[in-house]
Coordinates of C-alpha atoms in Angstrom, one line a residue:
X8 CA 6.3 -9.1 -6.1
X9 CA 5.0 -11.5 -8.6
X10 CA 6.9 -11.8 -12.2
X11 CA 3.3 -12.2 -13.8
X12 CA 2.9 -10.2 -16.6
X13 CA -0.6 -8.9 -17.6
X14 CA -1.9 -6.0 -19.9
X15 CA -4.3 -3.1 -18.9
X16 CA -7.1 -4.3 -21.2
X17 CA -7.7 -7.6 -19.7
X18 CA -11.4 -8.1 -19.0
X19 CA -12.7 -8.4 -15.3
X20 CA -15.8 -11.3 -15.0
X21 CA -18.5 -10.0 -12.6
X22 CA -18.7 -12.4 -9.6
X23 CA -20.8 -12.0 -6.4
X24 CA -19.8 -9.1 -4.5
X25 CA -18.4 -11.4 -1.9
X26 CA -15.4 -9.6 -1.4
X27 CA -17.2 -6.3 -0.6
X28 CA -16.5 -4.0 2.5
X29 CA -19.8 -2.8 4.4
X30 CA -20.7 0.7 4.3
X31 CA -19.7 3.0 6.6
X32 CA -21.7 4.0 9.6
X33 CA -22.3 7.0 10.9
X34 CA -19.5 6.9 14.1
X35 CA -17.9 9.9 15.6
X36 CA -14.7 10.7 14.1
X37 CA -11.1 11.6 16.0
X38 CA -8.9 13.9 14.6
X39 CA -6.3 12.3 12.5
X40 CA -3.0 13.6 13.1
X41 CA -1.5 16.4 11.0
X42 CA 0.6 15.6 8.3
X43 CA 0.2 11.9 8.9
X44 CA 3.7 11.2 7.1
X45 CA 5.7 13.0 9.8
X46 CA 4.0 10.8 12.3
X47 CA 5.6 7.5 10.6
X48 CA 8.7 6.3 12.7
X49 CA 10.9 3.8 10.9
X50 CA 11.4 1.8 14.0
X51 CA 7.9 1.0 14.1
X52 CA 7.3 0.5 11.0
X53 CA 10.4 -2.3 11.9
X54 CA 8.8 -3.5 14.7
X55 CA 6.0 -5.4 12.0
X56 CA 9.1 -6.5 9.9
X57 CA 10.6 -8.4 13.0
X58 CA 6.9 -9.7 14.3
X59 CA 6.7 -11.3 10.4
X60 CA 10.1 -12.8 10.5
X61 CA 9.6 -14.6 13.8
X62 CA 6.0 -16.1 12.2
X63 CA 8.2 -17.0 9.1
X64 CA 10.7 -19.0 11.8
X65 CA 8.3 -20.4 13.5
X66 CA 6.2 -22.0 10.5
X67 CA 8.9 -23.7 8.6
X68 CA 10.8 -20.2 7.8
X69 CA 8.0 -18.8 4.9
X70 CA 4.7 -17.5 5.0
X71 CA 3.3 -18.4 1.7
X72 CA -0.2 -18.3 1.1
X73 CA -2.0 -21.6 1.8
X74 CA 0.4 -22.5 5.0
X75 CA 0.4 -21.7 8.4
X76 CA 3.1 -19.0 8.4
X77 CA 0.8 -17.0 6.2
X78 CA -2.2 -17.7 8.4
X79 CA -0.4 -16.4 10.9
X80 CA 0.8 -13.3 9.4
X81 CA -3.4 -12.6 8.6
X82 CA -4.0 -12.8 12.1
X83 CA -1.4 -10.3 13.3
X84 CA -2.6 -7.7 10.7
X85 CA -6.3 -8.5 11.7
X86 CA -5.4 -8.0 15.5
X87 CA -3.6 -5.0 15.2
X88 CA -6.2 -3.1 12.8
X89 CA -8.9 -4.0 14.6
X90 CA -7.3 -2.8 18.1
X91 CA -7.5 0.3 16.0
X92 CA -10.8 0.7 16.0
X93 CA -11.4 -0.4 11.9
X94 CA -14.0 -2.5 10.2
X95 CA -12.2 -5.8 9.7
X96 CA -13.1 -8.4 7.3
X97 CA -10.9 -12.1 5.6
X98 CA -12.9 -12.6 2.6
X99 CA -12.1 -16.6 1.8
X100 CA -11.0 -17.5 -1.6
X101 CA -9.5 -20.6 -3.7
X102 CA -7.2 -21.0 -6.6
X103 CA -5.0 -23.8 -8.0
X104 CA -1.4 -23.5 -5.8
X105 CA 1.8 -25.0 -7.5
X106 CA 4.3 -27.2 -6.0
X107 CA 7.5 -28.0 -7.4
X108 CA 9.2 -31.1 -6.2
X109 CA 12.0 -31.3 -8.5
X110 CA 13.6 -29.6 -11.7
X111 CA 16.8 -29.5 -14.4
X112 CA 17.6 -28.4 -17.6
X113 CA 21.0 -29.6 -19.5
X114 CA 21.5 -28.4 -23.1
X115 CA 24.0 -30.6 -25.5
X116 CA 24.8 -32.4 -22.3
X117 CA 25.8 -29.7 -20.0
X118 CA 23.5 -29.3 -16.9
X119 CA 22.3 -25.4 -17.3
X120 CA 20.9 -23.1 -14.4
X121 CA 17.1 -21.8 -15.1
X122 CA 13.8 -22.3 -13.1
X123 CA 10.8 -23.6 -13.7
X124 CA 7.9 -21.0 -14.9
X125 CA 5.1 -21.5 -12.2
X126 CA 2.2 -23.5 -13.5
X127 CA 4.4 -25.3 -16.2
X128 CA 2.7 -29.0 -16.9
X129 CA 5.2 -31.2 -15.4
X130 CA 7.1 -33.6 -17.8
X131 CA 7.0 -37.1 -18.3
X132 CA 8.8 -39.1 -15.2
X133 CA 12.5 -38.6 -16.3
X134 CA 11.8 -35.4 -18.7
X135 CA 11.7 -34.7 -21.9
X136 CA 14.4 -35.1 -24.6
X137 CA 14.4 -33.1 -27.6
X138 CA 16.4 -30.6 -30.4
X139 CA 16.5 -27.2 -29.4
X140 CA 14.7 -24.5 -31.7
X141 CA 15.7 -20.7 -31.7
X142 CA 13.0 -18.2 -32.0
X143 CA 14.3 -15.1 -33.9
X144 CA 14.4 -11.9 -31.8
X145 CA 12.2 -8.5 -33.0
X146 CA 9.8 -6.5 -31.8
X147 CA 7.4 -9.3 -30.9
X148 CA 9.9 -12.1 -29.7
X149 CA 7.8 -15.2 -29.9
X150 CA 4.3 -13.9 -29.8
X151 CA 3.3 -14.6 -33.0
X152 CA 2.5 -17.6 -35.3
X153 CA 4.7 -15.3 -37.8
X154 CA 7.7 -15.1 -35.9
X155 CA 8.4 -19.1 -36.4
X156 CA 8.0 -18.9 -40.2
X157 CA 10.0 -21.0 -42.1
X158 CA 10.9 -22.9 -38.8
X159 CA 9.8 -26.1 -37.7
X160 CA 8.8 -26.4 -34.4
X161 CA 7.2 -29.8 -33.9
X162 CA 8.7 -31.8 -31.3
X163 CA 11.5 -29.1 -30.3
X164 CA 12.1 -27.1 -27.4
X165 CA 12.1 -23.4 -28.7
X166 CA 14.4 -20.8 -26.8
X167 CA 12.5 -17.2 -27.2
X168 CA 13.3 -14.1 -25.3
X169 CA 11.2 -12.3 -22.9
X170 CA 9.3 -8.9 -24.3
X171 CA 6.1 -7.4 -25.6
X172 CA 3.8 -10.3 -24.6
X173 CA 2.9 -12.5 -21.3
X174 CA 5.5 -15.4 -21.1
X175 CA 1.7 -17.8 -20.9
X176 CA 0.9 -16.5 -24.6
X177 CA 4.6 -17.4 -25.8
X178 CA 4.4 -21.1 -24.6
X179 CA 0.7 -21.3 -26.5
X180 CA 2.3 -19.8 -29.3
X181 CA 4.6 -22.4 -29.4
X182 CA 2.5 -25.8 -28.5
X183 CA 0.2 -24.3 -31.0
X184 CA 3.2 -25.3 -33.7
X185 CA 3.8 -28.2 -31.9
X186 CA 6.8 -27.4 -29.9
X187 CA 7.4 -30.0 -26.8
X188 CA 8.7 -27.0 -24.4
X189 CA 9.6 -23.8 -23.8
X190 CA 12.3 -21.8 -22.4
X191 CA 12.5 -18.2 -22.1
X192 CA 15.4 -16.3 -21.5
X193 CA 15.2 -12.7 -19.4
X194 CA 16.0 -9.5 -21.6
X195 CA 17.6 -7.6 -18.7
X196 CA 20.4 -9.2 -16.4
X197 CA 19.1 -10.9 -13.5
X198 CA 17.3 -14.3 -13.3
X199 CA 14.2 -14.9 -14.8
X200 CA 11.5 -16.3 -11.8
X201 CA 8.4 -16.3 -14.0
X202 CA 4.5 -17.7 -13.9
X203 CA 2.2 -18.2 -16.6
X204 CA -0.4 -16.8 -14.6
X205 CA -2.9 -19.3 -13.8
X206 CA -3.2 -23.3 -14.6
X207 CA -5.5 -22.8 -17.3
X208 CA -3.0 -20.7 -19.4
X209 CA -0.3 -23.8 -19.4
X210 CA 0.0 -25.5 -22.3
X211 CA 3.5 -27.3 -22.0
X212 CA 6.7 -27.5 -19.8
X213 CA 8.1 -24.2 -19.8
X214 CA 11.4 -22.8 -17.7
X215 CA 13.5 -19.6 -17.8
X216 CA 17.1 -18.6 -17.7
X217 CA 19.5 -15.6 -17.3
X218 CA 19.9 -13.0 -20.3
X219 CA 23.4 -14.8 -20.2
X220 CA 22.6 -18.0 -20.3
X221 CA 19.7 -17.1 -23.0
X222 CA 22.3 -15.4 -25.5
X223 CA 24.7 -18.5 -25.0
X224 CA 21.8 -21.0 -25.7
X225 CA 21.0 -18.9 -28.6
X226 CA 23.8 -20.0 -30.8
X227 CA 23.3 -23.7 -29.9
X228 CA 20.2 -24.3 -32.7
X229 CA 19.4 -28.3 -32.8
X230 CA 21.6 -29.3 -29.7
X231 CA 20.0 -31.5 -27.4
X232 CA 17.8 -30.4 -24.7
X233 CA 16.6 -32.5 -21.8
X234 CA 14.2 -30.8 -19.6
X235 CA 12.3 -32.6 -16.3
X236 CA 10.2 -30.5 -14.0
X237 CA 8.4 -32.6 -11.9
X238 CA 5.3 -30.2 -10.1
X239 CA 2.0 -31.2 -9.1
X240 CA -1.3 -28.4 -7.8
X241 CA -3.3 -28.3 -4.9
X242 CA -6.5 -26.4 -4.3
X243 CA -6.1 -24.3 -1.2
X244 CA -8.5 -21.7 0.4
X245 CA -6.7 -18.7 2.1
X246 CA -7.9 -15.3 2.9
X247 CA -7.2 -11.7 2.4
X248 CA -7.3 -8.9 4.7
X249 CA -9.9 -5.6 4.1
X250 CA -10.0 -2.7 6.8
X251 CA -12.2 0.4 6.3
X252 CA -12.4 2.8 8.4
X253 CA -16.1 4.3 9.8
X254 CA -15.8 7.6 8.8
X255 CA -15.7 8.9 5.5
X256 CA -17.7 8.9 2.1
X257 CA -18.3 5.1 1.5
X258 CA -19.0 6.1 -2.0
X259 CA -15.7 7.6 -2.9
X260 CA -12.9 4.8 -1.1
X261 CA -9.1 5.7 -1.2
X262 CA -7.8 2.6 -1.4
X263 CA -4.4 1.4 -0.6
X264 CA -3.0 -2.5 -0.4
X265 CA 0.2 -4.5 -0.4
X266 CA 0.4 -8.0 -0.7
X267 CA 1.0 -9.8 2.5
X268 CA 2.5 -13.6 1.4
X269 CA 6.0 -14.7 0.8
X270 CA 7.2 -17.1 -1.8
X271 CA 7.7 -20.6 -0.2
X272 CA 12.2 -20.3 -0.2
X273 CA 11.8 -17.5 2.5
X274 CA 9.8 -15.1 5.1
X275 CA 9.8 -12.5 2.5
X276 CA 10.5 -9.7 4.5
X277 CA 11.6 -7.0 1.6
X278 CA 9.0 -8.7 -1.0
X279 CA 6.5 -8.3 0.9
X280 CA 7.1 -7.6 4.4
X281 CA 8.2 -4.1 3.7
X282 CA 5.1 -2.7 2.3
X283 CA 2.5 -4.5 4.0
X284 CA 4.7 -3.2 7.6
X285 CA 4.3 0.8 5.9
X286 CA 1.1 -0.1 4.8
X287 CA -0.2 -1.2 8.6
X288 CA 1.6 1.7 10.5
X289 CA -0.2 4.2 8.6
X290 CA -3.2 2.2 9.3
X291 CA -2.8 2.7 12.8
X292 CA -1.2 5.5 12.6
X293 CA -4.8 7.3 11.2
X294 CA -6.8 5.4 13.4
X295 CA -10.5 3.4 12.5
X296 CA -12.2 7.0 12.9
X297 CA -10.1 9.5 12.1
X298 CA -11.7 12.9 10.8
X299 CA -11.5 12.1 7.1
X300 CA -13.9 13.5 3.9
X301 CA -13.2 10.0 2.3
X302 CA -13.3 6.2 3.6
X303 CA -9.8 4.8 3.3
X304 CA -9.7 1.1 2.9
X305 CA -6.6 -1.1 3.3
X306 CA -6.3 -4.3 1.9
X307 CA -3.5 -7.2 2.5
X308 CA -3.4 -9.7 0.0
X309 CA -3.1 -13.4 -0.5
X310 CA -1.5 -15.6 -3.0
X311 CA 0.1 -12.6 -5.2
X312 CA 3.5 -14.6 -5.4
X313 CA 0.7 -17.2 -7.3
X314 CA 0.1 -14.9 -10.0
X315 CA -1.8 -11.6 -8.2
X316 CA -4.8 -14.0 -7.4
X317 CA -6.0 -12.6 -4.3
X318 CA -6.5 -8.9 -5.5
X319 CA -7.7 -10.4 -8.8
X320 CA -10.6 -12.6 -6.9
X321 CA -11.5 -9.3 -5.0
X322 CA -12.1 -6.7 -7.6
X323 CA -13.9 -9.4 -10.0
X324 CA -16.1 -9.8 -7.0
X325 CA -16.7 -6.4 -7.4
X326 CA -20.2 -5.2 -9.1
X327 CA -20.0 -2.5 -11.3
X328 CA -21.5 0.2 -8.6
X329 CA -19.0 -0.9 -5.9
X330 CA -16.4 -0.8 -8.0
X331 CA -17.1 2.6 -9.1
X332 CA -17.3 3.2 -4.9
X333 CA -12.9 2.9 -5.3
X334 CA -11.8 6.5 -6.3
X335 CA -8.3 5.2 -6.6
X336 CA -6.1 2.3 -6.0
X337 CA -2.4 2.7 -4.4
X338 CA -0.1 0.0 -4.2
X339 CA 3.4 -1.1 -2.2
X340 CA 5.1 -3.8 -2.8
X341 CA 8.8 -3.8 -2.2
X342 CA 9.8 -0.6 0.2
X343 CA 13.5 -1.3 1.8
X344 CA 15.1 -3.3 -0.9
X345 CA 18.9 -3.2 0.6
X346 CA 20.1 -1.8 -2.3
X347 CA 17.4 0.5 -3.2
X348 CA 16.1 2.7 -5.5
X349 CA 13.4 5.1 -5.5
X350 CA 9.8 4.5 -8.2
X351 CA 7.0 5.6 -8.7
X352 CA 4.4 4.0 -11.1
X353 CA 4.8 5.6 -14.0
X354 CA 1.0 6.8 -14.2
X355 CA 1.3 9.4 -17.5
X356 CA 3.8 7.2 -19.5
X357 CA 6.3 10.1 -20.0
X358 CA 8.9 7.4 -19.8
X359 CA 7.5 5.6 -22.9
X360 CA 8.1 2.3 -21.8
X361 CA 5.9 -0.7 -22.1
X362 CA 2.5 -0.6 -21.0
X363 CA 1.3 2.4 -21.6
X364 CA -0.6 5.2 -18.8
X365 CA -2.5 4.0 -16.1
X366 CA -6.2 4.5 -16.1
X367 CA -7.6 8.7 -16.3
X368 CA -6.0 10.1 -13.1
X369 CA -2.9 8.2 -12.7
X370 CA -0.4 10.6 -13.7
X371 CA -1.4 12.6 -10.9
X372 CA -1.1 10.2 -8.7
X373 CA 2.1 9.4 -9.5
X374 CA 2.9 13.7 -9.3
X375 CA 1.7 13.4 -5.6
X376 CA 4.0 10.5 -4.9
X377 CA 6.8 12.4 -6.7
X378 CA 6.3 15.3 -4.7
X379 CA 6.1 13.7 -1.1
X380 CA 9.2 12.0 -1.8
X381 CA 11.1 15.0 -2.9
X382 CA 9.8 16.2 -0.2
X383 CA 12.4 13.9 1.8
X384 CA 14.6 15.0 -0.7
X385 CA 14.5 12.2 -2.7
X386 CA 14.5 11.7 -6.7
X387 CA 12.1 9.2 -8.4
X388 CA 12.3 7.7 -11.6
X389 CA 8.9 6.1 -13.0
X390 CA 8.1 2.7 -13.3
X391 CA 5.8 1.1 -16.0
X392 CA 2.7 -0.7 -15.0
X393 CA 4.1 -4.0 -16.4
X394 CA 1.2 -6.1 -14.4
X395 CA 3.8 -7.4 -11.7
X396 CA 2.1 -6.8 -8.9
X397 CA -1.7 -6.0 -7.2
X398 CA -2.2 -3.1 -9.0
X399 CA -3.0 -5.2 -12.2
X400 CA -6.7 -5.7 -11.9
X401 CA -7.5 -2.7 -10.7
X402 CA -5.9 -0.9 -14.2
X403 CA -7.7 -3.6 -15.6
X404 CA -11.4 -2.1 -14.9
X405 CA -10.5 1.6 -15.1
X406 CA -9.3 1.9 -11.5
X407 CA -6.6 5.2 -11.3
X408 CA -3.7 3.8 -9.6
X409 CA 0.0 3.8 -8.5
X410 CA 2.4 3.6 -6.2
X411 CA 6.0 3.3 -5.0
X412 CA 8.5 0.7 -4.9
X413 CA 12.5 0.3 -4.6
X414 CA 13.4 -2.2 -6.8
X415 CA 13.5 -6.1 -7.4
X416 CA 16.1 -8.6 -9.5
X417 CA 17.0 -5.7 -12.0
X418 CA 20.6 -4.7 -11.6
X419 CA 21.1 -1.1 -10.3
X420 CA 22.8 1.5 -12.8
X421 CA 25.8 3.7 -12.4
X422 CA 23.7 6.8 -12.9
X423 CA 20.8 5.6 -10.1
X424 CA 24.1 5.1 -7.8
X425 CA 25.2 8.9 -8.7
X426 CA 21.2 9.4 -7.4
X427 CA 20.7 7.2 -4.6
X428 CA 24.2 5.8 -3.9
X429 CA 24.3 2.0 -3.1
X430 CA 26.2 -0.6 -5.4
X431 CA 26.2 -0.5 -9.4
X432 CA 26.3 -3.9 -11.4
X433 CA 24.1 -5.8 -8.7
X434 CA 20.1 -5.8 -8.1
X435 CA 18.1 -3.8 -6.4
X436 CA 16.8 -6.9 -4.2
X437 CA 20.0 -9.9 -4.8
X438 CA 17.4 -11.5 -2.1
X439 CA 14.5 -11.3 -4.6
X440 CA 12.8 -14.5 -4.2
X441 CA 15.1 -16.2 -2.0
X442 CA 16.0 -17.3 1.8
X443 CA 18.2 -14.5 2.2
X444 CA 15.1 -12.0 2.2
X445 CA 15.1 -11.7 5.8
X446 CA 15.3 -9.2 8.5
X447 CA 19.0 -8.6 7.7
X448 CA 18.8 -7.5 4.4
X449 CA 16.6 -4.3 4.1
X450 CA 16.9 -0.9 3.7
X451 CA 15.6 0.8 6.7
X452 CA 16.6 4.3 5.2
X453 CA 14.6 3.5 2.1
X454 CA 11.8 1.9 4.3
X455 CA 10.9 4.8 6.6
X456 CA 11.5 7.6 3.4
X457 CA 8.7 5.1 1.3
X458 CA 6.1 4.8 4.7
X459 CA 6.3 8.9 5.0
X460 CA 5.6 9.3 1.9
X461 CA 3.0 6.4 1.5
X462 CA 1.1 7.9 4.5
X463 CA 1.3 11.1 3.4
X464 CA -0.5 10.5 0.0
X465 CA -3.1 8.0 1.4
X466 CA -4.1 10.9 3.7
X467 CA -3.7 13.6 1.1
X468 CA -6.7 11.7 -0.9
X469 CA -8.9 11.1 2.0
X470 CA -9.5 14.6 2.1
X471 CA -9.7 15.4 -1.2
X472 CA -9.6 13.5 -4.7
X473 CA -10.1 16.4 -7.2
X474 CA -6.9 16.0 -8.8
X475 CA -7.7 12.5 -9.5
X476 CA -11.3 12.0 -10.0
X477 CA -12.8 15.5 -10.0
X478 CA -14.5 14.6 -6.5
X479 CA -13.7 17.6 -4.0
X480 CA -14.1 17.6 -0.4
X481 CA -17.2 18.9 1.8
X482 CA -14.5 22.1 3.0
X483 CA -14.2 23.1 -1.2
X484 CA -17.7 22.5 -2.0
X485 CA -18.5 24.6 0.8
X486 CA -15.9 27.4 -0.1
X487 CA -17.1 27.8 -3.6
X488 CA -20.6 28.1 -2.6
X489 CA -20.7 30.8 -1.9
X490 CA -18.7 32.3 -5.1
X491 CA -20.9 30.2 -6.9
X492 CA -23.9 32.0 -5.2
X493 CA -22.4 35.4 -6.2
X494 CA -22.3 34.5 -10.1
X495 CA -25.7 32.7 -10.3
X496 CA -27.4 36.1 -9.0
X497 CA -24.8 38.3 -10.8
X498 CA -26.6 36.2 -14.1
X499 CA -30.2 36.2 -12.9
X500 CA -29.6 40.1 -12.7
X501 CA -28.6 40.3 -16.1
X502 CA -31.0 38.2 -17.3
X503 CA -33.6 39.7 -16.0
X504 CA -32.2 43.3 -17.1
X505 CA -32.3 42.2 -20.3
X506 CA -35.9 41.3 -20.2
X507 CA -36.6 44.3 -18.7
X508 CA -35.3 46.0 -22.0
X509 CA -37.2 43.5 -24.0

């Protein structure tokens, strides 16, 4: 999961449709199995966890986009969805990757823990040196020119908390009053592991610390700051991976993806391992052909931990028809955290809580995913679309989406313990974007519950997406035909009675 943070109404550019999957052809179909989710077995799903953890041990213990344990994870997927009979494409695209070689952060001479935003400028050799400036907190913390008034920024670092805008338009904010830096403190407990999205959005050196260390900083106005992040970029070409199956309407695509890279610290195996594993059992587990009203088409994505690029670059590919093709986007990222809870997008916005709904048929989604969880038995709580992970784009050009996830760095409650059990006063993921997100710490309880329920839904909308679009299947066109029939005559019967009176 990717800590970029993005807003529904962002534009998409129309590229070349490079991206695109090729129609589907006219081939046979094979029954796919009833009630796909009770066909998912947690073991297997498994089985992909512990093939991706021995590629991350065997390329340098990651597989981050742009190096060869990702590579590697690409052709695993590719092998085993094309063994399954699906059309199989790696659409190639570039972006600006950031390295960082080295980073700190002291504050009136005290080294202070915090991380580097990714794509901050890197500082002079030997950092920056300068008086630290507080930015008041409100409803807007740092995202307008206003919020500085009467405070002078030029040639400061300015600590601002995180909220209500992207953490790239509160370090432009700030260099556009002159500020030297930027650091931004989290507004939840956890650590703050932020990007300002792409290279062109930086505008100077920007870090983030704890809500702790934030509210401490706070009270320290004009001490001395000395911040040195040394970083440099690269341009790398790596792939995603698009399946589609051959059977289907190729004009009405459920769509269903989960990103597939790992930050560099570890083999991300939870974040995101875990839903690209559920997302490729259920692939298989329907099969290239399977006796479906709509094409299903499953996409694994690159360089999301770089700030969602890889889904971004695909739907911008997108022309306006084939995007229209996607009845609905579904997303996984983050299935076994090991001390998990239980989300679903929060499609309607009943929960009132940042973004706002999800395009026209998004709450529904999110009432199917409720419903095949509590199916299991399990309670979900809703989670905004706060354009953290692949979803983003897809919002972006009017795409209805959602999904389920179990949690990242924010600490679990004692309520969601009352509803899940597990461990209050400690994240959902403590391995979030670390080495310790390995095979050893995942939920496999949470893991197999989120793969039912994920296969369940994706195969739920290949037959029908009425609830979500309006589109019905060929079975409840042909039922109401005949009704339909019925009433037409029952109408031209009365009309023509009536001119009969006439």
């Amino acid at each position: 999961m990717s800590l970029r943070t993005i807003t529904p109404k962002r534009s998409a550019a129309a590229l070349a449709a490079t991206c695109a999957v090729a129609l589907c052809t006219a081939i046979p179909a094979t029954a796919a199995p009833p009630d796909l989710g009770s066909k998912i077995n947690g073991d297997a799903v498994n089985r992909h966890l512990i093939a991706l953890q021995r590629i991350a041990d065997q390329n340098a213990g990651n597989r981050a986009s742009g190096l060869p344990g990702y590579e590697a994870s690409v052709d695993y997927v590719v092998g085993k969805l094309r063994g399954a009979g699906f059309d199989v494409t790696t659409p190639e695209f570039t972006y600006q990757a950031y390295y960082l070689d080295s980073f700190s952060l002291a504050v009136a001479g005290q080294p202070t823990e915090g991380d580097v935003l990714e794509y901050s400028p890197a500082t002079p050799p030997g950092g920056l040196t300068a008086p630290l400036a507080v930015a008041p907190v409100d409803d807007t913390p740092g995202c307008e020119a206003t919020d500085y008034d009467g405070t002078n920024l030029t040639g400061t670092v300015v600590l601002v908390q995180r909220g209500s805008c992207t953490f790239a338009d509160k370090q432009r904010v700030a260099a556009d009053l002159g500020a030297a830096g930027v650091i931004i403190y989290n507004n939840v407990d956890g650590p703050l592991n932020g990007t300002l999205g792409d290279p062109e959005a930086a505008r100077i050196p920007s870090a983030g610390v704890t809500k702790q260390v934030g509210e401490a900083l706070a009270g320290q106005a004009g001490a001395e700051v000395k911040l040195d992040i040394q970083a440099r970029l690269e341009t790398v070409t790596t792939r995603n991976v698009v399946a589609q199956t051959r059977t289907g309407r190729p004009d009405n695509v459920v769509m269903a993806g989960a990103h597939l890279d790992s930050v560099p610290e570890g083999a991300g195996i939870n974040d995101n391992g875990s839903g690209s594993a559920g997302l490729l059992e259920t692939a298989l587990r329907m099969g290239g052909s399977p006796a479906v009203n709509n094409a299903v088409r499953f996409a694994f994505w690159g360089a999301e931990e770089s700030g969602l690029v890889g889904s971004t670059k695909y739907v911008q590919s997108l022309t306006f028809e084939q995007q229209l093709d996607i009845a609905l986007y579904l997303n996984f990222d983050m299935i076994g955290s090991p001390n998990a809870g239980y989300f679903a997008y929060d499609g309607d916005d009943s929960d009132g809580v940042g973004a706002g709904p999800g395009p026209q048929g998004s709450a529904q989604i999110e009432q199917d995913f409720v419903a095949a969880m509590a199916a299991q038995g399990v309670a979900v709580e809703g989670d905004d679309f706060d354009g953290r992970s692949d979803y983003g784009e897809f919002i972006a050009v009017g795409i209805p989406s959602g999904g389920l996830n179990t949690g990242a760095e924010v600490v679990k409650t004692d309520a969601q313990v009352a509803k899940w059990g597990g461990t209050a006063g400690i994240a959902f993921d403590p391995n979030y974007h670390t080495a310790g997100d390995n095979l050893a710490n995942v939920d496999r309880v949470a893991l197999e519950r989120n793969a039912k329920a994920l296969a369940t839904v994706v195969e739920g909308y290949s037959q029908s997406t009425e609830g979500v679009n309006g589109i019905q299947s060929r079975e409840e066109r042909a039922q109401q035909r005949p009704a339909q029939g019925a009433l037409m005559a029952h109408r031209l019967d009365a009309a023509n009675g009536h001119l009969n009176r006439a």
